[in-house]
Short mmCIF file of C-alpha atoms and ligand atoms in Angstrom, two decimals:
data_model
loop_
_atom_site.label_atom_id
_atom_site.label_comp_id
_atom_site.label_asym_id
_atom_site.label_seq_id
_atom_site.Cartn_x
_atom_site.Cartn_y
_atom_site.Cartn_z
CA MET M 1 -20.25 43.71 -57.76
CA ASP M 2 -22.00 42.02 -54.91
CA PHE M 3 -24.24 44.41 -52.80
CA SER M 4 -26.13 42.17 -50.54
CA VAL M 5 -24.58 42.85 -47.34
CA SER M 6 -25.14 46.69 -48.04
CA SER M 7 -28.88 46.02 -48.99
CA LYS M 8 -29.35 44.05 -45.79
CA LEU M 9 -28.09 46.90 -43.83
CA PHE M 10 -29.78 49.59 -45.78
CA GLU M 11 -33.03 47.75 -44.81
CA GLN M 12 -32.19 47.56 -41.04
CA ALA M 13 -31.20 51.10 -41.25
CA LYS M 14 -34.57 52.06 -42.72
CA LYS M 15 -36.47 50.77 -39.58
CA VAL M 16 -34.57 52.87 -36.95
CA ILE M 17 -33.04 56.04 -39.04
CA PRO M 18 -35.26 57.96 -41.11
CA GLY M 19 -34.47 57.19 -45.05
CA GLY M 20 -31.91 54.73 -43.52
CA VAL M 21 -29.36 57.65 -43.61
CA ASN M 22 -28.12 60.40 -41.23
CA SER M 23 -27.86 62.90 -43.98
CA PRO M 24 -30.08 63.01 -47.15
CA VAL M 25 -27.73 62.77 -49.91
CA ARG M 26 -26.22 59.98 -48.80
CA ALA M 27 -29.34 57.84 -49.66
CA CYS M 28 -28.40 58.03 -53.03
CA ARG M 29 -31.92 58.89 -54.45
CA SER M 30 -31.07 60.71 -57.31
CA VAL M 31 -28.68 58.16 -58.59
CA GLY M 32 -31.09 55.38 -58.53
CA CYS M 33 -29.61 52.94 -56.22
CA ASP M 34 -28.95 52.16 -52.76
CA PRO M 35 -26.19 53.20 -50.73
CA VAL M 36 -23.20 51.03 -49.94
CA PHE M 37 -22.57 50.78 -46.49
CA ILE M 38 -18.70 51.60 -45.77
CA THR M 39 -16.91 49.79 -42.97
CA LYS M 40 -13.37 51.01 -43.56
CA ALA M 41 -11.21 53.50 -45.41
CA SER M 42 -7.36 54.07 -45.79
CA GLY M 43 -5.47 56.54 -47.77
CA ALA M 44 -7.71 57.03 -51.27
CA THR M 45 -9.76 53.53 -50.61
CA LEU M 46 -12.81 52.65 -49.26
CA TRP M 47 -14.36 49.20 -48.42
CA ASP M 48 -17.85 48.58 -48.06
CA ALA M 49 -19.82 45.72 -45.93
CA ASP M 50 -19.47 43.22 -48.93
CA GLY M 51 -15.75 43.61 -48.88
CA ASN M 52 -15.78 45.79 -52.47
CA GLU M 53 -13.10 48.32 -52.79
CA TYR M 54 -13.33 51.73 -54.18
CA ILE M 55 -11.11 54.63 -54.96
CA ASP M 56 -12.53 57.43 -53.29
CA PHE M 57 -13.48 60.75 -55.02
CA VAL M 58 -15.92 62.01 -52.54
CA SER M 59 -13.44 62.47 -49.31
CA SER M 60 -16.44 62.54 -47.05
CA TRP M 61 -17.57 65.52 -48.96
CA GLY M 62 -14.30 67.49 -48.72
CA PRO M 63 -12.50 66.90 -45.13
CA MET M 64 -10.24 63.98 -46.26
CA ILE M 65 -8.06 66.13 -48.24
CA PHE M 66 -5.20 64.03 -47.63
CA GLY M 67 -6.89 60.83 -47.63
CA HIS M 68 -8.50 58.39 -44.69
CA ALA M 69 -6.96 57.29 -41.38
CA HIS M 70 -3.95 59.40 -41.95
CA PRO M 71 -1.29 57.98 -39.39
CA ASP M 72 -0.81 61.49 -37.82
CA ILE M 73 -4.74 62.11 -37.23
CA VAL M 74 -5.29 58.58 -36.12
CA SER M 75 -2.43 59.11 -33.43
CA ALA M 76 -3.44 62.73 -32.48
CA VAL M 77 -6.87 61.43 -31.68
CA GLY M 78 -5.97 58.46 -29.87
CA LEU M 79 -3.64 60.37 -27.64
CA ALA M 80 -6.46 62.91 -27.03
CA ALA M 81 -8.85 60.30 -26.03
CA ALA M 82 -6.59 58.72 -23.56
CA SER M 83 -6.43 62.01 -21.91
CA GLY M 84 -10.35 62.35 -21.70
CA THR M 85 -13.04 63.21 -24.62
CA SER M 86 -14.84 66.32 -23.28
CA PHE M 87 -14.52 68.53 -20.53
CA GLY M 88 -16.79 71.34 -21.07
CA ALA M 89 -14.05 73.71 -20.33
CA PRO M 90 -11.47 75.70 -22.17
CA THR M 91 -8.43 73.91 -23.33
CA PRO M 92 -4.94 74.66 -24.64
CA LYS M 93 -5.76 72.91 -27.67
CA GLU M 94 -8.43 75.24 -28.51
CA ILE M 95 -6.07 78.34 -28.38
CA ASP M 96 -3.53 76.45 -30.65
CA LEU M 97 -6.12 75.54 -33.44
CA ALA M 98 -7.42 79.21 -33.29
CA SER M 99 -4.14 80.45 -33.63
CA MET M 100 -3.38 78.48 -36.53
CA VAL M 101 -6.54 79.33 -38.39
CA VAL M 102 -5.96 83.31 -37.51
CA GLU M 103 -2.51 82.84 -39.01
CA ALA M 104 -3.96 80.71 -42.16
CA VAL M 105 -6.96 82.79 -43.06
CA PRO M 106 -6.13 86.54 -43.85
CA SER M 107 -9.48 88.09 -42.82
CA ILE M 108 -9.93 86.28 -39.56
CA GLU M 109 -8.67 88.06 -36.29
CA LYS M 110 -10.69 86.23 -34.11
CA VAL M 111 -12.50 82.61 -34.49
CA ARG M 112 -15.27 80.69 -32.42
CA PHE M 113 -15.42 76.84 -32.92
CA VAL M 114 -18.63 75.01 -33.21
CA ASN M 115 -19.83 71.44 -34.35
CA SER M 116 -20.62 71.78 -38.01
CA GLY M 117 -20.69 74.13 -40.90
CA THR M 118 -24.38 74.50 -40.48
CA GLU M 119 -23.45 76.01 -37.02
CA ALA M 120 -20.90 78.21 -38.38
CA THR M 121 -23.02 79.82 -40.99
CA MET M 122 -26.07 79.99 -38.88
CA SER M 123 -24.12 81.80 -36.12
CA ALA M 124 -22.43 84.01 -38.59
CA VAL M 125 -25.63 85.30 -39.77
CA ARG M 126 -26.75 85.90 -36.40
CA LEU M 127 -23.67 87.90 -35.65
CA ALA M 128 -24.20 89.86 -38.85
CA ARG M 129 -27.72 90.76 -37.94
CA GLY M 130 -26.86 91.51 -34.34
CA TYR M 131 -23.93 93.55 -35.42
CA THR M 132 -25.76 95.76 -38.07
CA GLY M 133 -29.18 95.57 -36.39
CA ARG M 134 -30.54 94.77 -39.98
CA LYS M 135 -32.44 91.55 -41.01
CA ALA M 136 -32.16 90.75 -44.73
CA VAL M 137 -29.76 87.99 -45.69
CA VAL M 138 -28.81 87.81 -49.50
CA LYS M 139 -27.77 84.29 -50.45
CA PHE M 140 -27.38 82.75 -54.06
CA ASP M 141 -29.44 80.20 -55.83
CA GLY M 142 -27.67 76.97 -55.89
CA CYS M 143 -25.63 77.60 -53.17
CA TYR M 144 -26.00 75.78 -49.70
CA HIS M 145 -25.19 76.78 -46.54
CA GLY M 146 -26.31 74.07 -44.15
CA HIS M 147 -29.67 73.28 -42.85
CA ALA M 148 -30.68 76.27 -40.79
CA ASP M 149 -34.03 77.76 -41.34
CA SER M 150 -32.87 81.11 -42.89
CA PHE M 151 -30.98 79.14 -45.78
CA LEU M 152 -33.42 76.64 -46.94
CA VAL M 153 -34.44 79.04 -50.05
CA LYS M 154 -33.29 77.71 -53.33
CA ALA M 155 -30.54 76.02 -51.56
CA GLY M 156 -28.18 73.49 -53.22
CA SER M 157 -26.78 70.17 -52.25
CA GLY M 158 -29.22 67.62 -50.95
CA VAL M 159 -32.11 70.27 -51.22
CA LEU M 160 -31.29 70.70 -54.85
CA THR M 161 -30.37 67.03 -55.54
CA LEU M 162 -33.84 65.95 -53.95
CA GLY M 163 -35.62 68.60 -55.87
CA ILE M 164 -37.11 69.85 -52.37
CA PRO M 165 -38.67 73.34 -52.96
CA GLY M 166 -37.10 74.54 -49.65
CA SER M 167 -38.64 72.72 -46.65
CA PRO M 168 -41.72 72.26 -44.58
CA GLY M 169 -41.23 73.47 -41.17
CA VAL M 170 -39.38 76.68 -41.90
CA PRO M 171 -41.83 79.56 -41.23
CA GLU M 172 -42.61 82.22 -43.95
CA ASP M 173 -41.85 84.94 -41.52
CA ILE M 174 -38.39 83.15 -41.16
CA VAL M 175 -37.64 83.02 -45.03
CA LYS M 176 -39.22 86.17 -45.87
CA HIS M 177 -35.90 87.80 -44.62
CA THR M 178 -33.87 85.76 -47.02
CA VAL M 179 -33.23 86.92 -50.82
CA SER M 180 -31.84 84.42 -52.92
CA ILE M 181 -30.59 85.76 -56.41
CA PRO M 182 -28.42 84.27 -59.36
CA PHE M 183 -24.76 83.38 -58.78
CA ASN M 184 -22.43 85.41 -60.92
CA ASN M 185 -24.95 87.97 -61.87
CA VAL M 186 -23.63 91.29 -60.90
CA SER M 187 -26.43 93.51 -62.32
CA VAL M 188 -28.76 91.89 -59.84
CA VAL M 189 -26.30 91.92 -57.06
CA GLU M 190 -26.22 95.70 -57.44
CA ARG M 191 -29.91 96.17 -57.89
CA THR M 192 -30.64 93.76 -54.89
CA LEU M 193 -28.01 95.44 -52.45
CA ARG M 194 -29.04 99.09 -53.32
CA ASP M 195 -32.75 98.29 -52.67
CA LYS M 196 -33.52 100.42 -49.75
CA GLU M 197 -36.66 98.34 -49.03
CA LEU M 198 -34.52 95.55 -48.23
CA ASP M 199 -32.38 96.53 -45.07
CA VAL M 200 -29.71 93.72 -46.03
CA ALA M 201 -27.58 92.73 -42.88
CA CYS M 202 -25.45 90.48 -44.90
CA VAL M 203 -24.63 88.63 -48.26
CA ILE M 204 -23.42 85.20 -47.69
CA VAL M 205 -21.76 83.31 -50.56
CA GLU M 206 -19.73 80.19 -51.30
CA PRO M 207 -16.78 82.03 -53.16
CA VAL M 208 -16.56 79.15 -55.32
CA ALA M 209 -20.08 77.43 -55.44
CA GLY M 210 -19.67 73.58 -54.68
CA ASN M 211 -23.52 72.73 -54.14
CA MET M 212 -24.91 73.06 -57.41
CA GLY M 213 -21.69 71.12 -58.60
CA CYS M 214 -18.64 73.37 -58.88
CA VAL M 215 -19.15 76.76 -60.45
CA ALA M 216 -16.41 79.33 -60.20
CA PRO M 217 -17.00 82.91 -59.67
CA GLN M 218 -16.57 85.05 -62.77
CA PRO M 219 -14.16 87.45 -62.92
CA GLY M 220 -15.36 90.69 -61.12
CA PHE M 221 -18.18 88.99 -59.25
CA LEU M 222 -16.44 88.71 -55.99
CA GLU M 223 -14.83 91.87 -56.47
CA LYS M 224 -18.43 93.53 -56.90
CA LEU M 225 -19.82 91.72 -53.98
CA ARG M 226 -16.87 93.21 -51.67
CA ASP M 227 -17.20 96.72 -53.16
CA LEU M 228 -20.82 97.07 -52.87
CA THR M 229 -20.90 95.54 -49.30
CA SER M 230 -18.04 97.82 -48.37
CA GLU M 231 -20.04 100.67 -49.54
CA LEU M 232 -23.23 100.03 -48.27
CA ASN M 233 -21.80 98.62 -44.82
CA ILE M 234 -23.19 95.04 -45.25
CA VAL M 235 -21.44 92.27 -43.63
CA LEU M 236 -19.76 90.03 -46.61
CA ILE M 237 -19.72 86.15 -45.45
CA PHE M 238 -17.51 83.87 -47.20
CA ASP M 239 -18.89 80.34 -46.61
CA GLU M 240 -15.64 78.41 -47.09
CA VAL M 241 -16.88 75.17 -45.46
CA ILE M 242 -15.74 73.74 -48.81
CA THR M 243 -13.09 76.00 -50.09
CA GLY M 244 -11.34 76.42 -46.61
CA PHE M 245 -8.08 74.85 -46.66
CA ARG M 246 -9.15 73.15 -49.82
CA LEU M 247 -8.05 75.67 -52.83
CA GLY M 248 -4.90 76.70 -50.61
CA TYR M 249 -3.68 77.07 -47.05
CA GLY M 250 -5.64 80.43 -47.12
CA GLY M 251 -8.64 79.05 -48.65
CA ALA M 252 -10.62 80.92 -51.60
CA GLN M 253 -10.31 84.57 -50.00
CA SER M 254 -6.49 83.95 -50.54
CA TYR M 255 -6.76 82.49 -53.90
CA TYR M 256 -8.83 85.39 -55.32
CA ASN M 257 -7.20 88.13 -53.12
CA ILE M 258 -10.95 89.28 -51.66
CA LEU M 259 -11.37 89.56 -47.91
CA PRO M 260 -14.74 88.96 -46.36
CA ASP M 261 -15.82 90.31 -43.11
CA LEU M 262 -16.82 86.95 -41.77
CA THR M 263 -15.64 83.63 -42.86
CA CYS M 264 -17.24 80.26 -42.11
CA LEU M 265 -15.06 77.14 -42.09
CA GLY M 266 -15.81 73.20 -41.24
CA LYS M 267 -14.96 69.89 -43.18
CA ILE M 268 -10.99 70.03 -43.77
CA ILE M 269 -10.35 71.66 -40.41
CA GLY M 270 -11.73 68.80 -38.21
CA GLY M 271 -9.74 66.31 -40.51
CA GLY M 272 -12.79 64.40 -40.38
CA LEU M 273 -14.07 65.07 -36.86
CA PRO M 274 -17.23 67.37 -36.38
CA VAL M 275 -15.50 70.79 -36.21
CA GLY M 276 -17.26 74.24 -37.86
CA ALA M 277 -15.89 77.61 -37.17
CA TYR M 278 -16.92 81.20 -38.18
CA GLY M 279 -14.34 84.10 -37.50
CA GLY M 280 -13.44 87.61 -38.86
CA LYS M 281 -12.63 90.97 -37.80
CA SER M 282 -12.22 91.51 -33.91
CA GLU M 283 -14.54 94.51 -34.17
CA ILE M 284 -17.55 92.11 -35.34
CA MET M 285 -16.29 89.00 -33.37
CA ASN M 286 -16.18 91.02 -30.14
CA CYS M 287 -20.01 91.16 -30.40
CA VAL M 288 -20.24 87.43 -29.70
CA ALA M 289 -21.25 86.38 -26.19
CA PRO M 290 -19.60 86.39 -23.25
CA ASP M 291 -17.80 89.59 -24.94
CA GLY M 292 -20.96 90.94 -26.70
CA PRO M 293 -24.56 90.58 -26.81
CA VAL M 294 -24.85 87.94 -29.68
CA TYR M 295 -25.45 84.59 -28.08
CA GLN M 296 -23.93 81.51 -29.30
CA ALA M 297 -23.12 78.20 -27.72
CA GLY M 298 -22.18 74.70 -27.62
CA THR M 299 -21.27 71.80 -25.13
CA LEU M 300 -18.97 70.06 -27.59
CA SER M 301 -17.51 73.23 -28.98
CA GLY M 302 -13.70 72.88 -29.14
CA ASN M 303 -13.92 69.11 -28.31
CA PRO M 304 -10.27 68.18 -27.50
CA LEU M 305 -10.48 65.11 -30.03
CA ALA M 306 -11.64 67.53 -32.76
CA MET M 307 -9.03 70.04 -32.00
CA ALA M 308 -6.26 67.47 -31.85
CA ALA M 309 -7.54 66.24 -35.30
CA GLY M 310 -7.67 69.70 -36.62
CA ILE M 311 -4.19 70.60 -35.32
CA ALA M 312 -2.62 67.49 -37.19
CA THR M 313 -4.54 68.43 -40.30
CA LEU M 314 -3.43 72.04 -40.45
CA LYS M 315 0.34 70.63 -39.72
CA ILE M 316 0.12 68.33 -42.86
CA LEU M 317 -1.28 70.93 -44.94
CA GLN M 318 1.50 73.20 -43.83
CA LYS M 319 4.18 71.33 -45.51
CA PRO M 320 5.83 72.99 -48.46
CA GLY M 321 4.47 71.89 -51.76
CA PHE M 322 1.35 70.23 -50.31
CA TYR M 323 -0.83 72.43 -52.44
CA GLU M 324 1.33 72.61 -55.46
CA GLN M 325 1.52 68.74 -55.68
CA LEU M 326 -2.33 68.24 -55.37
CA GLY M 327 -2.97 71.03 -57.84
CA ALA M 328 -0.74 69.42 -60.20
CA LYS M 329 -2.44 66.29 -59.74
CA ALA M 330 -5.84 67.55 -60.41
CA ASP M 331 -4.57 69.57 -63.54
CA ARG M 332 -3.28 66.23 -65.03
CA PHE M 333 -6.60 64.35 -64.12
CA ALA M 334 -8.90 67.17 -65.57
CA GLU M 335 -6.80 67.50 -68.61
CA GLU M 336 -6.91 63.60 -69.32
CA LEU M 337 -10.57 63.24 -68.57
CA ALA M 338 -11.18 66.02 -70.94
CA ALA M 339 -9.35 64.12 -73.41
CA VAL M 340 -11.36 60.98 -72.66
CA ALA M 341 -14.50 62.80 -73.20
CA LYS M 342 -13.32 64.05 -76.36
CA ARG M 343 -12.23 60.99 -77.56
CA THR M 344 -15.50 59.21 -76.86
CA GLY M 345 -17.75 62.08 -77.90
CA MET M 346 -19.25 62.58 -74.56
CA ASP M 347 -20.92 65.98 -74.07
CA ILE M 348 -19.63 66.86 -70.55
CA ARG M 349 -18.73 70.55 -69.08
CA LEU M 350 -15.93 69.77 -66.50
CA ASN M 351 -15.92 72.82 -64.04
CA ARG M 352 -12.91 72.92 -61.74
CA VAL M 353 -10.92 75.02 -59.44
CA GLU M 354 -7.82 73.26 -58.26
CA SER M 355 -8.85 69.96 -56.50
CA MET M 356 -12.39 70.33 -56.58
CA MET M 357 -14.42 69.36 -59.58
CA THR M 358 -17.90 68.53 -61.36
CA GLY M 359 -18.44 67.16 -64.54
CA PHE M 360 -21.69 68.26 -65.72
CA PHE M 361 -23.47 66.17 -68.29
CA THR M 362 -24.42 69.04 -70.74
CA LYS M 363 -22.36 70.78 -73.85
CA GLU M 364 -23.40 74.43 -72.45
CA ALA M 365 -21.26 76.52 -70.03
CA VAL M 366 -22.17 76.09 -66.36
CA ILE M 367 -22.13 79.51 -64.69
CA ASP M 368 -25.01 79.29 -62.41
CA PHE M 369 -27.89 77.46 -60.98
CA GLU M 370 -29.93 77.86 -64.11
CA SER M 371 -27.39 76.63 -66.28
CA ALA M 372 -26.54 73.79 -63.99
CA MET M 373 -30.02 72.59 -64.01
CA GLN M 374 -29.76 71.82 -67.88
CA ALA M 375 -27.34 69.01 -66.90
CA ASP M 376 -28.64 65.67 -67.62
CA THR M 377 -29.34 64.05 -64.22
CA LYS M 378 -30.46 60.80 -65.78
CA ARG M 379 -27.20 60.20 -67.47
CA TYR M 380 -25.27 61.19 -64.53
CA ALA M 381 -27.06 58.69 -62.45
CA GLN M 382 -26.34 55.97 -65.01
CA HIS M 383 -22.42 56.97 -64.98
CA TYR M 384 -22.69 56.82 -61.32
CA ARG M 385 -23.84 53.24 -61.12
CA GLN M 386 -21.54 52.11 -63.81
CA MET M 387 -18.60 53.80 -62.07
CA LEU M 388 -19.54 52.41 -58.59
CA GLY M 389 -19.79 48.92 -60.11
CA ARG M 390 -16.26 49.15 -61.30
CA GLY M 391 -14.79 50.44 -57.96
CA ILE M 392 -14.94 54.38 -58.42
CA TYR M 393 -16.72 56.25 -55.82
CA LEU M 394 -18.16 59.39 -56.90
CA ALA M 395 -20.58 62.00 -55.48
CA PRO M 396 -24.22 60.38 -55.49
CA SER M 397 -25.54 63.61 -57.26
CA GLN M 398 -24.74 65.78 -60.47
CA PHE M 399 -24.93 68.73 -58.20
CA GLU M 400 -22.03 68.10 -56.04
CA VAL M 401 -18.42 68.11 -56.21
CA SER M 402 -15.78 65.33 -56.66
CA PHE M 403 -12.38 65.74 -54.86
CA ILE M 404 -8.94 64.83 -55.98
CA SER M 405 -7.01 63.97 -52.77
CA ALA M 406 -3.29 63.61 -51.92
CA ALA M 407 -3.80 60.09 -51.02
CA GLN M 408 -4.51 59.17 -54.76
CA THR M 409 -1.85 57.98 -56.90
CA ASP M 410 -1.17 58.09 -60.41
CA ASP M 411 -2.35 54.35 -60.68
CA HIS M 412 -5.72 55.43 -58.90
CA LEU M 413 -6.24 58.39 -61.30
CA ASP M 414 -5.28 55.99 -64.40
CA LYS M 415 -7.68 53.27 -63.16
CA ALA M 416 -10.50 55.93 -62.72
CA LEU M 417 -9.89 57.51 -66.40
CA LYS M 418 -9.79 54.02 -67.81
CA ILE M 419 -13.31 53.19 -66.09
CA ALA M 420 -14.77 56.68 -67.00
CA GLU M 421 -13.71 56.04 -70.60
CA TRP M 422 -15.42 52.69 -70.55
CA SER M 423 -18.46 54.31 -68.62
CA PHE M 424 -18.54 57.08 -71.54
CA LYS M 425 -18.55 54.40 -74.60
CA LYS M 426 -21.41 52.59 -72.62
CA LEU M 427 -23.61 55.66 -71.99
CA LEU M 428 -23.50 56.72 -75.65
CA GLU M 429 -24.32 53.22 -76.70
CA LYS M 430 -27.79 53.62 -75.21
P1 KE4 U 1 -22.62 70.63 -42.43
O1 KE4 U 1 -23.62 71.29 -41.24
O2 KE4 U 1 -22.89 69.68 -43.36
O3 KE4 U 1 -21.32 70.35 -41.67
O4 KE4 U 1 -21.91 72.00 -43.15
C1 KE4 U 1 -23.18 72.50 -44.06
C2 KE4 U 1 -22.23 73.17 -45.26
C3 KE4 U 1 -22.09 74.75 -45.30
N1 KE4 U 1 -21.58 75.34 -46.23
C4 KE4 U 1 -20.98 74.76 -47.41
C5 KE4 U 1 -20.50 75.16 -48.47
C6 KE4 U 1 -21.22 73.04 -47.22
O5 KE4 U 1 -20.82 72.58 -48.57
C7 KE4 U 1 -22.05 72.47 -46.61
C8 KE4 U 1 -22.25 70.89 -46.53
N2 KE4 U 1 -21.77 70.20 -47.47
C9 KE4 U 1 -22.79 69.15 -47.75
C10 KE4 U 1 -22.19 68.62 -49.22
N3 KE4 U 1 -22.10 69.62 -50.30
C11 KE4 U 1 -22.81 68.23 -46.84
C12 KE4 U 1 -23.09 66.86 -47.44
C13 KE4 U 1 -24.52 66.34 -46.55
O6 KE4 U 1 -25.21 67.27 -46.49
O7 KE4 U 1 -24.34 65.32 -46.32
#
């Protein structure tokens, strides 16, 4: 494949944008190649500036669950734009999308829209601190909740991918209130939450971790979190920025039947436009300004174009059978990929929950940050480059998830499986 136009664009980008990208993981540093610049996408296909074509397994890190440029989304956004792009005033569409979210997500009685997942989680933690009057935040090693100061402690995603310890610029007296403990470890959870010294305001968790790669909750883990936080009056926050409307129309909390006190959403609910949201029990949400004293605001929150995209998105997802078909497709793909790994003798641990998955290059089980770190990131990088060169677009990090989308056909998946088999064989030659 020829990447010369993307390479030229990358050189230009680096002159005016830090690292040439607007989000670090896009720079592909951990997979040892330059990023391709995408110019167009439709359905399951991406095209780059050199005209190369790819089958997309990143789905813009989750939002594009039904593929790119879906006609319903394109027309909804176009129609909204023709009536104005932002008013800074309440609009009917915000009520429509909020009502759909309240209807869909069992624990949400009221919801506030923001512009990113980071804004959602940052606001939810501030709300939990304001509501409880306590300070400490408990998170989990390898989980990533966006780039707000409190979260940059043993975080996942780009922080993990780039191996940055946390981040300079985050004052010690901020992060001292953040405790990060191992995911899936109920005894450490119990010990930490019962530690009287800690004064815990909230626990924030990705109910299925996506930012150390896909790691499912072990039986009893989420239940333990819920039981302990209820007993100790600690706010339980589910960060469903990835899992929300991904694992089903009710997200992970419906999938596992565990109701948090607050839920953070993003990605899918914007249909690719910038939308985040946090919501939960009215008792807690009524503490948010202007009803309550906990301040949070945003010029473009509830933006009419983003609301239009979100409404169109949820209408598509509401269609009977959507998740069953997506799940069946993901089941088939995962089974056949496991068969390819077995046939070629490639050691790969395929962690998957419905249509989100990660193939860890290790033969050991991956159940938390420590075990995820055993994965062979060099081998992943070679696999990434080999797949990209044959038109398969994977997440440019071993510690991210890839997604099956409703737009991928059996032919797309069969092609990806064939190229994965070729790539595994090539890796095993080395
Ligand atoms: P944003 O601020 O990037 O919209 O959302 C932050 C966030 C919060 N919570 C979870 C569970 C998330 O996965 C994210 C963002 N996800 C990463 C990839 N896993 C975004 C990709 C990027 O940083 O460019």
